[in-house]
mmCIF file of C-alpha atoms in Angstrom:
data_model
loop_
_atom_site.group_PDB
_atom_site.id
_atom_site.type_symbol
_atom_site.label_atom_id
_atom_site.label_comp_id
_atom_site.label_asym_id
_atom_site.label_seq_id
_atom_site.Cartn_x
_atom_site.Cartn_y
_atom_site.Cartn_z
ATOM 1 C CA MET A 1 29.629 -9.760 -26.609
ATOM 2 C CA PRO A 2 29.224 -6.273 -25.058
ATOM 3 C CA SER A 3 31.597 -3.576 -26.246
ATOM 4 C CA PRO A 4 34.308 -2.314 -23.858
ATOM 5 C CA GLU A 5 32.553 1.075 -23.871
ATOM 6 C CA PHE A 6 29.218 -0.369 -22.714
ATOM 7 C CA SER A 7 30.936 -2.621 -20.180
ATOM 8 C CA ALA A 8 32.628 0.454 -18.711
ATOM 9 C CA ILE A 9 29.299 2.322 -18.560
ATOM 10 C CA LYS A 10 27.656 -0.607 -16.767
ATOM 11 C CA ALA A 11 30.522 -0.683 -14.288
ATOM 12 C CA ARG A 12 29.991 3.016 -13.559
ATOM 13 C CA ILE A 13 26.245 2.441 -13.130
ATOM 14 C CA GLY A 14 27.135 -0.346 -10.703
ATOM 15 C CA ASP A 15 29.264 2.131 -8.760
ATOM 16 C CA VAL A 16 26.320 4.552 -8.525
ATOM 17 C CA ALA A 17 24.055 1.733 -7.338
ATOM 18 C CA ALA A 18 26.582 0.708 -4.677
ATOM 19 C CA PHE A 19 26.977 4.300 -3.486
ATOM 20 C CA TYR A 20 23.215 4.732 -2.997
ATOM 21 C CA GLY A 21 22.615 1.237 -1.634
ATOM 22 C CA ILE A 22 20.584 0.128 -4.649
ATOM 23 C CA GLU A 23 20.315 -3.645 -4.343
ATOM 24 C CA VAL A 24 19.053 -4.518 -7.837
ATOM 25 C CA VAL A 25 20.090 -3.279 -11.290
ATOM 26 C CA GLY A 26 18.598 -4.758 -14.457
ATOM 27 C CA TYR A 27 19.043 -4.063 -18.158
ATOM 28 C CA LEU A 28 16.187 -4.616 -20.604
ATOM 29 C CA LYS A 29 16.577 -4.418 -24.368
ATOM 30 C CA LEU A 30 13.743 -2.310 -25.787
ATOM 31 C CA ASP A 31 12.728 -3.944 -29.032
ATOM 32 C CA ARG A 32 9.626 -5.667 -30.399
ATOM 33 C CA THR A 33 10.152 -8.537 -27.922
ATOM 34 C CA ALA A 34 9.776 -6.214 -24.903
ATOM 35 C CA VAL A 35 5.993 -6.247 -24.658
ATOM 36 C CA ILE A 36 3.974 -6.398 -21.441
ATOM 37 C CA PRO A 37 1.956 -9.663 -21.431
ATOM 38 C CA GLU A 38 -1.777 -9.145 -21.931
ATOM 39 C CA ARG A 39 -2.555 -10.746 -18.555
ATOM 40 C CA ASP A 40 -0.483 -8.072 -16.794
ATOM 41 C CA ILE A 41 -2.107 -5.069 -18.483
ATOM 42 C CA ASP A 42 -4.676 -5.041 -15.664
ATOM 43 C CA LEU A 43 -2.046 -4.347 -12.987
ATOM 44 C CA LEU A 44 -3.532 -0.869 -12.552
ATOM 45 C CA LYS A 45 -7.114 -2.087 -12.275
ATOM 46 C CA GLY A 46 -8.677 -0.743 -9.095
ATOM 47 C CA VAL A 47 -5.617 1.260 -8.053
ATOM 48 C CA ARG A 48 -6.759 4.616 -6.724
ATOM 49 C CA TRP A 49 -5.002 7.895 -7.422
ATOM 50 C CA ALA A 50 -6.008 11.479 -6.592
ATOM 51 C CA GLY A 51 -9.519 10.510 -5.548
ATOM 52 C CA GLY A 52 -10.271 8.402 -8.614
ATOM 53 C CA HIS A 53 -8.994 5.417 -10.510
ATOM 54 C CA VAL A 54 -5.800 5.505 -12.517
ATOM 55 C CA ASP A 55 -6.477 6.340 -16.146
ATOM 56 C CA VAL A 56 -4.551 3.691 -18.028
ATOM 57 C CA ALA A 57 -4.549 5.981 -21.059
ATOM 58 C CA ASN A 58 -2.206 8.276 -19.119
ATOM 59 C CA VAL A 59 0.367 5.528 -18.623
ATOM 60 C CA HIS A 60 2.860 6.050 -21.411
ATOM 61 C CA ASN A 61 4.859 3.439 -23.251
ATOM 62 C CA PRO A 62 8.635 4.038 -22.962
ATOM 63 C CA ALA A 63 8.734 4.625 -26.724
ATOM 64 C CA GLU A 64 6.388 7.596 -26.241
ATOM 65 C CA ILE A 65 8.611 9.079 -23.543
ATOM 66 C CA MET A 66 11.795 8.568 -25.543
ATOM 67 C CA PRO A 67 11.303 7.394 -29.131
ATOM 68 C CA GLY A 68 14.982 6.549 -29.607
ATOM 69 C CA ALA A 69 15.319 4.465 -26.453
ATOM 70 C CA LYS A 70 17.188 1.206 -26.930
ATOM 71 C CA ALA A 71 17.383 0.072 -23.324
ATOM 72 C CA MET A 72 15.714 0.434 -19.948
ATOM 73 C CA ILE A 73 17.876 0.383 -16.832
ATOM 74 C CA ILE A 74 15.815 -0.770 -13.848
ATOM 75 C CA LEU A 75 16.887 0.158 -10.326
ATOM 76 C CA GLY A 76 15.437 -1.599 -7.277
ATOM 77 C CA LYS A 77 15.707 -0.416 -3.672
ATOM 78 C CA ARG A 78 14.636 -2.714 -0.828
ATOM 79 C CA LEU A 79 12.284 -1.452 1.873
ATOM 80 C CA GLN A 80 14.124 -0.369 5.008
ATOM 81 C CA ASP A 81 11.579 -2.150 7.223
ATOM 82 C CA ASP A 82 9.398 -5.120 6.199
ATOM 83 C CA ARG A 83 6.823 -4.172 8.826
ATOM 84 C CA ARG A 84 6.215 -0.620 7.620
ATOM 85 C CA ASP A 85 6.258 0.998 4.173
ATOM 86 C CA ILE A 86 6.585 4.625 5.248
ATOM 87 C CA TYR A 87 6.142 7.676 3.070
ATOM 88 C CA TYR A 88 6.673 11.312 4.031
ATOM 89 C CA HIS A 89 4.742 14.470 3.204
ATOM 90 C CA ILE A 90 7.716 16.605 2.186
ATOM 91 C CA SER A 91 5.706 19.475 0.734
ATOM 92 C CA ASP A 92 2.363 20.172 -0.931
ATOM 93 C CA ARG A 93 3.874 18.876 -4.177
ATOM 94 C CA TYR A 94 6.137 16.092 -3.011
ATOM 95 C CA THR A 95 5.265 12.954 -1.070
ATOM 96 C CA ALA A 96 7.715 10.075 -1.140
ATOM 97 C CA SER A 97 9.295 7.235 0.786
ATOM 98 C CA ILE A 98 12.971 7.115 1.704
ATOM 99 C CA GLU A 99 13.402 4.345 -0.851
ATOM 100 C CA MET A 100 11.908 6.432 -3.669
ATOM 101 C CA MET A 101 13.955 9.477 -2.693
ATOM 102 C CA VAL A 102 17.112 7.354 -2.905
ATOM 103 C CA LEU A 103 15.973 5.987 -6.282
ATOM 104 C CA ASP A 104 15.281 9.534 -7.494
ATOM 105 C CA MET A 105 18.839 10.586 -6.643
ATOM 106 C CA ALA A 106 20.410 7.458 -8.113
ATOM 107 C CA SER A 107 18.419 7.698 -11.366
ATOM 108 C CA VAL A 108 19.484 11.337 -11.819
ATOM 109 C CA CYS A 109 23.116 10.250 -11.483
ATOM 110 C CA VAL A 110 22.687 7.326 -13.890
ATOM 111 C CA ALA A 111 21.003 9.554 -16.488
ATOM 112 C CA GLY A 112 23.745 12.146 -16.022
ATOM 113 C CA LEU A 113 26.617 9.731 -16.580
ATOM 114 C CA LEU A 114 24.924 8.350 -19.701
ATOM 115 C CA GLU A 115 24.513 11.850 -21.113
ATOM 116 C CA LYS A 116 28.160 12.631 -20.355
ATOM 117 C CA ALA A 117 29.062 9.490 -22.288
ATOM 118 C CA GLY A 118 27.135 10.899 -25.269
ATOM 119 C CA PHE A 119 23.875 8.967 -24.950
ATOM 120 C CA GLN A 120 20.439 10.492 -24.443
ATOM 121 C CA ALA A 121 18.815 9.377 -21.202
ATOM 122 C CA VAL A 122 15.635 10.218 -19.272
ATOM 123 C CA GLU A 123 14.161 9.018 -15.972
ATOM 124 C CA TYR A 124 11.083 6.821 -16.211
ATOM 125 C CA THR A 125 8.552 6.257 -13.428
ATOM 126 C CA SER A 126 5.481 4.097 -13.982
ATOM 127 C CA TYR A 127 3.202 1.658 -12.190
ATOM 128 C CA TYR A 128 4.160 -0.691 -15.008
ATOM 129 C CA ASN A 129 7.807 -0.731 -13.894
ATOM 130 C CA LYS A 130 7.023 -4.030 -12.183
ATOM 131 C CA ALA A 131 5.988 -5.520 -15.533
ATOM 132 C CA TRP A 132 9.175 -4.214 -17.158
ATOM 133 C CA ALA A 133 11.161 -5.692 -14.258
ATOM 134 C CA VAL A 134 9.593 -9.085 -15.060
ATOM 135 C CA LEU A 135 10.652 -8.747 -18.698
ATOM 136 C CA ALA A 136 14.161 -7.933 -17.426
ATOM 137 C CA GLY A 137 14.240 -11.325 -15.692
ATOM 138 C CA LEU A 138 14.370 -9.817 -12.197
ATOM 139 C CA GLY A 139 11.312 -11.599 -10.779
ATOM 140 C CA TRP A 140 7.624 -12.248 -11.395
ATOM 141 C CA ILE A 141 4.147 -10.926 -10.554
ATOM 142 C CA GLY A 142 2.904 -12.700 -7.429
ATOM 143 C CA LYS A 143 -0.586 -13.576 -6.225
ATOM 144 C CA SER A 144 -0.715 -10.187 -4.504
ATOM 145 C CA ARG A 145 -0.149 -8.682 -7.995
ATOM 146 C CA MET A 146 3.007 -7.125 -6.614
ATOM 147 C CA PHE A 147 6.401 -7.593 -8.211
ATOM 148 C CA VAL A 148 8.280 -10.422 -6.473
ATOM 149 C CA SER A 149 12.034 -10.055 -6.778
ATOM 150 C CA LYS A 150 14.038 -13.278 -6.980
ATOM 151 C CA ASP A 151 16.180 -12.129 -4.067
ATOM 152 C CA HIS A 152 14.033 -9.663 -2.110
ATOM 153 C CA GLY A 153 10.451 -10.787 -2.649
ATOM 154 C CA PRO A 154 7.859 -7.971 -2.850
ATOM 155 C CA ARG A 155 10.062 -5.618 -0.849
ATOM 156 C CA LEU A 156 11.497 -3.563 -3.727
ATOM 157 C CA ARG A 157 10.639 -0.093 -4.972
ATOM 158 C CA LEU A 158 11.465 0.416 -8.634
ATOM 159 C CA LYS A 159 12.558 3.229 -10.894
ATOM 160 C CA ALA A 160 13.959 3.163 -14.421
ATOM 161 C CA VAL A 161 16.120 5.148 -16.802
ATOM 162 C CA LEU A 162 15.561 5.056 -20.565
ATOM 163 C CA THR A 163 18.610 5.470 -22.750
ATOM 164 C CA ALA A 164 19.764 5.480 -26.362
ATOM 165 C CA ALA A 165 22.784 3.417 -25.287
ATOM 166 C CA ASP A 166 22.311 -0.179 -26.413
ATOM 167 C CA LEU A 167 22.954 -1.645 -22.950
ATOM 168 C CA GLY A 168 19.897 -3.883 -22.799
ATOM 169 C CA GLU A 169 19.642 -7.641 -22.844
ATOM 170 C CA ARG A 170 16.896 -10.158 -23.595
ATOM 171 C CA HIS A 171 15.908 -12.339 -20.662
ATOM 172 C CA ARG A 172 13.958 -15.484 -19.933
ATOM 173 C CA VAL A 173 10.688 -14.371 -18.379
ATOM 174 C CA ILE A 174 9.931 -16.007 -15.037
ATOM 175 C CA PRO A 175 6.279 -17.151 -15.082
ATOM 176 C CA ASP A 176 3.744 -15.581 -12.706
ATOM 177 C CA GLU A 177 2.952 -19.090 -11.464
ATOM 178 C CA SER A 178 6.321 -19.190 -9.670
ATOM 179 C CA CYS A 179 4.593 -18.640 -6.319
ATOM 180 C CA GLY A 180 3.349 -22.202 -6.659
ATOM 181 C CA ASP A 181 1.057 -23.349 -3.868
ATOM 182 C CA CYS A 182 2.252 -20.690 -1.415
ATOM 183 C CA ARG A 183 -0.644 -18.845 0.257
ATOM 184 C CA ALA A 184 1.350 -16.665 2.664
ATOM 185 C CA CYS A 185 0.125 -13.325 1.281
ATOM 186 C CA ILE A 186 -3.448 -14.585 0.905
ATOM 187 C CA GLU A 187 -3.615 -15.706 4.519
ATOM 188 C CA ALA A 188 -1.828 -12.605 5.841
ATOM 189 C CA CYS A 189 -4.181 -10.047 4.254
ATOM 190 C CA PRO A 190 -6.330 -8.596 7.081
ATOM 191 C CA VAL A 191 -9.247 -7.776 4.766
ATOM 192 C CA GLY A 192 -9.204 -10.861 2.524
ATOM 193 C CA ALA A 193 -8.381 -8.850 -0.580
ATOM 194 C CA ILE A 194 -5.989 -11.379 -2.130
ATOM 195 C CA GLY A 195 -7.268 -14.458 -3.940
ATOM 196 C CA GLU A 196 -5.542 -17.196 -5.895
ATOM 197 C CA THR A 197 -5.944 -15.382 -9.210
ATOM 198 C CA GLU A 198 -6.941 -11.793 -8.448
ATOM 199 C CA VAL A 199 -6.821 -8.964 -5.919
ATOM 200 C CA ASP A 200 -9.784 -6.877 -4.800
ATOM 201 C CA ARG A 201 -8.183 -3.438 -4.979
ATOM 202 C CA LYS A 202 -11.124 -1.738 -3.299
ATOM 203 C CA LYS A 203 -10.815 -3.962 -0.236
ATOM 204 C CA CYS A 204 -7.059 -3.453 -0.206
ATOM 205 C CA GLY A 205 -7.344 0.334 -0.488
ATOM 206 C CA ALA A 206 -9.956 0.500 2.277
ATOM 207 C CA CYS A 207 -7.808 -1.454 4.752
ATOM 208 C CA GLY A 208 -7.390 0.499 7.986
ATOM 209 C CA LEU A 209 -3.660 -0.257 8.029
ATOM 210 C CA ASN A 210 -3.154 1.782 4.856
ATOM 211 C CA HIS A 211 -2.090 5.415 5.276
ATOM 212 C CA ARG A 212 -1.907 5.060 9.044
ATOM 213 C CA ALA A 213 0.027 7.812 10.859
ATOM 214 C CA VAL A 214 3.372 6.668 12.290
ATOM 215 C CA ALA A 215 4.932 10.078 12.988
ATOM 216 C CA GLU A 216 4.447 13.745 12.164
ATOM 217 C CA ASN A 217 4.158 14.063 8.365
ATOM 218 C CA ALA A 218 4.778 10.322 8.022
ATOM 219 C CA ARG A 219 2.328 7.563 7.167
ATOM 220 C CA SER A 220 2.609 3.901 6.299
ATOM 221 C CA TYR A 221 0.998 1.529 3.868
ATOM 222 C CA CYS A 222 -0.175 -1.896 5.023
ATOM 223 C CA THR A 223 2.667 -4.405 4.641
ATOM 224 C CA CYS A 224 0.972 -7.596 5.842
ATOM 225 C CA CYS A 225 1.377 -9.401 2.513
ATOM 226 C CA THR A 226 4.869 -7.989 1.964
ATOM 227 C CA ALA A 227 6.143 -9.083 5.366
ATOM 228 C CA ALA A 228 4.578 -12.549 5.016
ATOM 229 C CA CYS A 229 6.209 -13.437 1.688
ATOM 230 C CA PRO A 230 8.936 -16.057 2.286
ATOM 231 C CA ILE A 231 10.965 -14.978 -0.754
ATOM 232 C CA GLY A 232 13.793 -12.735 0.426
ATOM 233 C CA LYS A 233 12.531 -12.760 4.000
ATOM 234 C CA VAL A 234 15.170 -11.904 6.586
ATOM 235 C CA ILE A 235 15.558 -14.908 8.881
ATOM 236 C CA GLU A 236 18.631 -13.643 10.694
ATOM 237 C CA LYS A 237 20.508 -10.373 10.529
ATOM 238 C CA GLY A 238 22.103 -10.242 7.096
ATOM 239 C CA LYS A 239 20.552 -13.548 5.942
ATOM 240 C CA ARG A 240 17.619 -13.890 3.536
ATOM 241 C CA LEU A 241 15.686 -16.751 2.055
ATOM 242 C CA GLY A 242 16.062 -17.212 -1.701
ATOM 243 C CA PRO A 243 13.395 -18.926 -3.867
ATOM 244 C CA ILE A 244 14.667 -22.481 -3.253
ATOM 245 C CA LYS A 245 15.249 -22.123 0.498
ATOM 246 C CA ALA A 246 11.938 -20.296 0.875
ATOM 247 C CA ARG A 247 10.125 -23.164 -0.802
ATOM 248 C CA VAL A 248 11.896 -25.716 1.407
ATOM 249 C CA ALA A 249 11.097 -23.715 4.547
ATOM 250 C CA ARG A 250 7.463 -23.352 3.480
ATOM 251 C CA ASN A 251 7.152 -27.070 2.797
ATOM 252 C CA SER A 252 8.777 -27.890 6.144
ATOM 253 C CA ARG A 253 6.295 -25.675 7.990
ATOM 254 C CA GLN A 254 3.411 -27.350 6.158
ATOM 255 C CA GLU A 255 4.754 -30.800 7.006
ATOM 256 C CA ARG A 256 4.990 -29.845 10.699
ATOM 257 C CA GLN A 257 1.426 -28.542 10.621
ATOM 258 C CA ASP A 258 0.223 -31.781 8.989
ATOM 259 C CA GLU A 259 2.028 -33.840 11.623
ATOM 260 C CA ARG A 260 0.420 -31.842 14.446
ATOM 261 C CA GLN A 261 -3.017 -32.273 12.886
ATOM 262 C CA GLU A 262 -2.452 -36.037 12.576
ATOM 263 C CA ARG A 263 -1.428 -36.299 16.230
ATOM 264 C CA GLN A 264 -4.439 -34.248 17.322
ATOM 265 C CA GLY A 265 -6.709 -36.408 15.169
#
Protein backbone atom coordinates (compact mmCIF):
# COMPACT_ATOMS: atom_id res chain seq x y z
CA MET A 1 0.00 0.00 0.00
CA PRO A 2 1.53 3.37 -1.01
CA SER A 3 2.44 5.76 1.78
CA PRO A 4 0.35 8.93 2.26
CA GLU A 5 3.44 10.95 1.31
CA PHE A 6 3.87 9.19 -2.04
CA SER A 7 0.13 9.31 -2.72
CA ALA A 8 0.23 13.07 -2.19
CA ILE A 9 3.22 13.41 -4.54
CA LYS A 10 1.42 11.41 -7.23
CA ALA A 11 -1.62 13.63 -6.83
CA ARG A 12 0.55 16.71 -7.36
CA ILE A 13 2.14 15.12 -10.44
CA GLY A 14 -1.39 14.46 -11.70
CA ASP A 15 -2.16 18.15 -11.22
CA VAL A 16 0.90 19.11 -13.30
CA ALA A 17 -0.15 16.67 -16.02
CA ALA A 18 -3.67 18.11 -16.08
CA PHE A 19 -2.35 21.67 -16.26
CA TYR A 20 -0.17 20.89 -19.29
CA GLY A 21 -2.69 18.61 -20.99
CA ILE A 22 -0.56 15.49 -20.53
CA GLU A 23 -2.88 12.58 -21.29
CA VAL A 24 -0.79 9.69 -19.93
CA VAL A 25 1.23 9.31 -16.72
CA GLY A 26 2.90 6.02 -15.80
CA TYR A 27 5.06 4.88 -12.91
CA LEU A 28 7.70 2.19 -13.39
CA LYS A 29 9.62 0.60 -10.53
CA LEU A 30 13.32 0.52 -11.44
CA ASP A 31 14.66 -2.76 -10.14
CA ARG A 32 16.15 -5.92 -11.64
CA THR A 33 12.75 -6.75 -13.21
CA ALA A 34 12.76 -3.54 -15.31
CA VAL A 35 14.80 -4.82 -18.23
CA ILE A 36 14.15 -4.06 -21.90
CA PRO A 37 13.32 -7.35 -23.69
CA GLU A 38 16.07 -8.54 -26.03
CA ARG A 39 13.72 -8.39 -29.03
CA ASP A 40 13.20 -4.66 -28.46
CA ILE A 41 16.89 -3.73 -28.21
CA ASP A 42 16.88 -3.23 -31.99
CA LEU A 43 14.33 -0.39 -31.82
CA LEU A 44 17.08 2.02 -32.87
CA LYS A 45 18.27 -0.09 -35.79
CA GLY A 46 18.28 1.99 -38.95
CA VAL A 47 17.16 5.19 -37.24
CA ARG A 48 19.16 8.08 -38.65
CA TRP A 49 20.51 10.95 -36.58
CA ALA A 50 22.84 13.82 -37.54
CA GLY A 51 23.72 12.31 -40.90
CA GLY A 52 24.52 8.85 -39.57
CA HIS A 53 22.98 6.01 -37.64
CA VAL A 54 22.27 6.23 -33.94
CA ASP A 55 25.13 4.83 -31.90
CA VAL A 56 23.41 2.50 -29.47
CA ALA A 57 26.44 2.78 -27.20
CA ASN A 58 25.43 6.41 -26.59
CA VAL A 59 22.00 5.43 -25.31
CA HIS A 60 22.37 5.34 -21.55
CA ASN A 61 20.61 3.09 -19.09
CA PRO A 62 18.63 5.08 -16.48
CA ALA A 63 20.96 3.69 -13.80
CA GLU A 64 23.88 5.42 -15.56
CA ILE A 65 22.04 8.74 -15.62
CA MET A 66 20.96 8.49 -11.99
CA PRO A 67 22.46 5.59 -10.03
CA GLY A 68 20.07 6.02 -7.11
CA ALA A 69 16.90 6.08 -9.20
CA LYS A 70 14.08 3.96 -7.82
CA ALA A 71 11.33 4.94 -10.23
CA MET A 72 10.70 6.31 -13.70
CA ILE A 73 7.73 8.62 -14.23
CA ILE A 74 6.62 8.46 -17.87
CA LEU A 75 4.66 11.34 -19.38
CA GLY A 76 2.79 10.96 -22.67
CA LYS A 77 1.41 13.79 -24.80
CA ARG A 78 -0.91 13.02 -27.73
CA LEU A 79 -0.23 14.51 -31.15
CA GLN A 80 -2.33 17.60 -31.83
CA ASP A 81 -3.13 16.38 -35.36
CA ASP A 82 -3.13 12.75 -36.54
CA ARG A 83 -2.47 13.87 -40.10
CA ARG A 84 0.70 15.84 -39.39
CA ASP A 85 3.52 15.41 -36.87
CA ILE A 86 4.96 18.91 -37.02
CA TYR A 87 8.26 20.06 -35.58
CA TYR A 88 9.65 23.60 -35.50
CA HIS A 89 13.14 24.97 -36.04
CA ILE A 90 13.27 27.21 -32.98
CA SER A 91 16.97 28.02 -33.19
CA ASP A 92 20.23 26.52 -34.44
CA ARG A 93 20.32 24.42 -31.26
CA TYR A 94 16.68 23.64 -30.66
CA THR A 95 14.22 21.83 -32.91
CA ALA A 96 11.08 20.41 -31.35
CA SER A 97 7.39 19.72 -31.77
CA ILE A 98 4.69 21.41 -29.72
CA GLU A 99 4.13 18.11 -27.94
CA MET A 100 7.79 17.80 -26.93
CA MET A 101 7.93 21.42 -25.80
CA VAL A 102 4.92 20.79 -23.56
CA LEU A 103 6.57 17.61 -22.23
CA ASP A 104 9.79 19.55 -21.58
CA MET A 105 7.91 22.09 -19.46
CA ALA A 106 5.88 19.46 -17.61
CA SER A 107 8.94 17.30 -16.84
CA VAL A 108 10.78 20.32 -15.41
CA CYS A 109 7.83 20.95 -13.09
CA VAL A 110 7.59 17.29 -12.05
CA ALA A 111 11.33 17.13 -11.31
CA GLY A 112 11.07 20.40 -9.38
CA LEU A 113 8.23 19.26 -7.14
CA LEU A 114 10.06 16.00 -6.39
CA GLU A 115 13.19 17.89 -5.40
CA LYS A 116 11.14 20.21 -3.18
CA ALA A 117 9.75 17.10 -1.51
CA GLY A 118 13.33 16.01 -0.76
CA PHE A 119 13.87 13.47 -3.54
CA GLN A 120 16.52 13.68 -6.25
CA ALA A 121 15.04 13.84 -9.73
CA VAL A 122 16.35 14.32 -13.28
CA GLU A 123 14.70 14.49 -16.71
CA TYR A 124 15.27 11.53 -19.00
CA THR A 125 14.89 11.56 -22.78
CA SER A 126 15.65 8.48 -24.85
CA TYR A 127 14.52 6.63 -27.96
CA TYR A 128 14.05 3.72 -25.58
CA ASN A 129 11.31 5.56 -23.68
CA LYS A 130 8.83 3.54 -25.72
CA ALA A 131 10.33 0.32 -24.35
CA TRP A 132 10.15 1.69 -20.80
CA ALA A 133 6.53 2.69 -21.45
CA VAL A 134 5.81 -0.94 -22.38
CA LEU A 135 7.36 -2.11 -19.11
CA ALA A 136 5.13 0.43 -17.33
CA GLY A 137 2.08 -1.34 -18.77
CA LEU A 138 1.04 1.64 -20.90
CA GLY A 139 0.96 -0.15 -24.26
CA TRP A 140 3.04 -2.31 -26.60
CA ILE A 141 5.41 -2.11 -29.58
CA GLY A 142 3.36 -2.39 -32.77
CA LYS A 143 4.20 -3.74 -36.21
CA SER A 144 5.42 -0.26 -37.15
CA ARG A 145 7.89 -0.62 -34.23
CA MET A 146 6.27 2.44 -32.72
CA PHE A 147 4.87 2.50 -29.20
CA VAL A 148 1.12 1.83 -29.28
CA SER A 149 -0.67 3.32 -26.30
CA LYS A 150 -3.69 1.41 -25.00
CA ASP A 151 -5.80 4.55 -25.30
CA HIS A 152 -4.11 6.69 -27.96
CA GLY A 153 -2.43 4.24 -30.32
CA PRO A 154 0.90 5.42 -31.80
CA ARG A 155 -0.02 9.07 -31.33
CA LEU A 156 1.96 9.76 -28.14
CA ARG A 157 5.24 11.56 -27.59
CA LEU A 158 7.05 10.42 -24.46
CA LYS A 159 9.35 11.90 -21.86
CA ALA A 160 10.40 10.59 -18.46
CA VAL A 161 11.65 11.74 -15.08
CA LEU A 162 13.94 9.58 -12.95
CA THR A 163 13.61 9.92 -9.21
CA ALA A 164 14.89 8.54 -5.92
CA ALA A 165 11.30 8.55 -4.64
CA ASP A 166 9.99 4.98 -4.56
CA LEU A 167 6.85 5.80 -6.58
CA GLY A 168 7.18 3.01 -9.12
CA GLU A 169 5.06 -0.06 -9.64
CA ARG A 170 5.52 -3.41 -11.37
CA HIS A 171 3.18 -4.02 -14.28
CA ARG A 172 2.00 -6.83 -16.50
CA VAL A 173 3.73 -6.36 -19.83
CA ILE A 174 1.37 -6.25 -22.80
CA PRO A 175 2.82 -8.50 -25.55
CA ASP A 176 3.96 -6.99 -28.86
CA GLU A 177 1.61 -9.41 -30.61
CA SER A 178 -1.37 -7.38 -29.37
CA CYS A 179 -1.84 -5.89 -32.85
CA GLY A 180 -3.11 -9.31 -33.87
CA ASP A 181 -3.99 -9.65 -37.54
CA CYS A 182 -4.38 -5.90 -38.08
CA ARG A 183 -2.48 -4.66 -41.15
CA ALA A 184 -3.60 -1.02 -41.11
CA CYS A 185 -0.11 0.47 -40.75
CA ILE A 186 1.40 -2.00 -43.23
CA GLU A 187 -1.14 -1.13 -45.90
CA ALA A 188 -0.99 2.62 -45.20
CA CYS A 189 2.79 2.98 -45.60
CA PRO A 190 3.40 4.76 -48.94
CA VAL A 191 6.84 3.19 -49.42
CA GLY A 192 6.14 -0.34 -48.17
CA ALA A 193 8.56 -0.02 -45.27
CA ILE A 194 6.47 -1.92 -42.72
CA GLY A 195 6.31 -5.71 -42.72
CA GLU A 196 4.69 -8.21 -40.40
CA THR A 197 7.82 -8.59 -38.27
CA GLU A 198 10.18 -5.75 -39.18
CA VAL A 199 10.47 -2.21 -40.53
CA ASP A 200 12.86 -1.09 -43.25
CA ARG A 201 14.13 2.11 -41.64
CA LYS A 202 15.96 3.22 -44.76
CA LYS A 203 12.77 3.12 -46.82
CA CYS A 204 10.89 4.89 -44.05
CA GLY A 205 13.52 7.63 -43.71
CA ALA A 206 13.64 8.20 -47.47
CA CYS A 207 9.87 8.68 -47.76
CA GLY A 208 9.07 11.98 -49.46
CA LEU A 209 6.43 12.76 -46.84
CA ASN A 210 9.09 12.96 -44.13
CA HIS A 211 10.46 16.41 -43.29
CA ARG A 212 8.11 18.08 -45.75
CA ALA A 213 7.69 21.86 -45.30
CA VAL A 214 4.28 22.88 -43.94
CA ALA A 215 5.08 26.48 -42.95
CA GLU A 216 8.04 28.77 -42.40
CA ASN A 217 10.45 27.02 -40.00
CA ALA A 218 7.99 24.13 -39.68
CA ARG A 219 8.19 20.65 -41.15
CA SER A 220 6.26 17.43 -40.70
CA TYR A 221 7.06 13.77 -40.46
CA CYS A 222 5.03 11.23 -42.42
CA THR A 223 2.05 10.09 -40.33
CA CYS A 224 0.44 7.57 -42.68
CA CYS A 225 0.90 4.63 -40.30
CA THR A 226 0.03 6.73 -37.25
CA ALA A 227 -3.21 8.03 -38.72
CA ALA A 228 -4.23 4.57 -39.96
CA CYS A 229 -3.92 2.79 -36.60
CA PRO A 230 -7.43 2.02 -35.26
CA ILE A 231 -6.30 2.08 -31.62
CA GLY A 232 -7.21 5.46 -30.15
CA LYS A 233 -8.42 6.77 -33.49
CA VAL A 234 -10.83 9.69 -33.23
CA ILE A 235 -14.12 8.62 -34.79
CA GLU A 236 -16.11 11.64 -33.65
CA LYS A 237 -15.12 14.80 -31.86
CA GLY A 238 -14.11 13.77 -28.36
CA LYS A 239 -14.61 10.03 -29.03
CA ARG A 240 -11.81 7.49 -29.57
CA LEU A 241 -11.64 3.80 -30.25
CA GLY A 242 -10.11 1.69 -27.47
CA PRO A 243 -8.44 -1.70 -28.12
CA ILE A 244 -11.68 -3.73 -27.94
CA LYS A 245 -13.83 -1.36 -30.02
CA ALA A 246 -10.99 -0.93 -32.52
CA ARG A 247 -10.79 -4.68 -32.98
CA VAL A 248 -14.56 -4.95 -33.43
CA ALA A 249 -14.57 -2.09 -35.95
CA ARG A 250 -11.67 -3.65 -37.84
CA ASN A 251 -13.39 -7.03 -37.96
CA SER A 252 -16.64 -5.41 -39.12
CA ARG A 253 -14.84 -3.65 -41.97
CA GLN A 254 -13.20 -6.92 -42.99
CA GLU A 255 -16.54 -8.73 -42.91
CA ARG A 256 -18.09 -6.04 -45.15
CA GLN A 257 -15.19 -6.35 -47.58
CA ASP A 258 -15.58 -10.15 -47.66
CA GLU A 259 -19.31 -9.79 -48.32
CA ARG A 260 -18.68 -7.39 -51.21
CA GLN A 261 -16.11 -9.75 -52.70
CA GLU A 262 -18.57 -12.67 -52.44
CA ARG A 263 -21.29 -10.67 -54.19
CA GLN A 264 -18.88 -9.60 -56.93
CA GLY A 265 -17.72 -13.20 -57.34
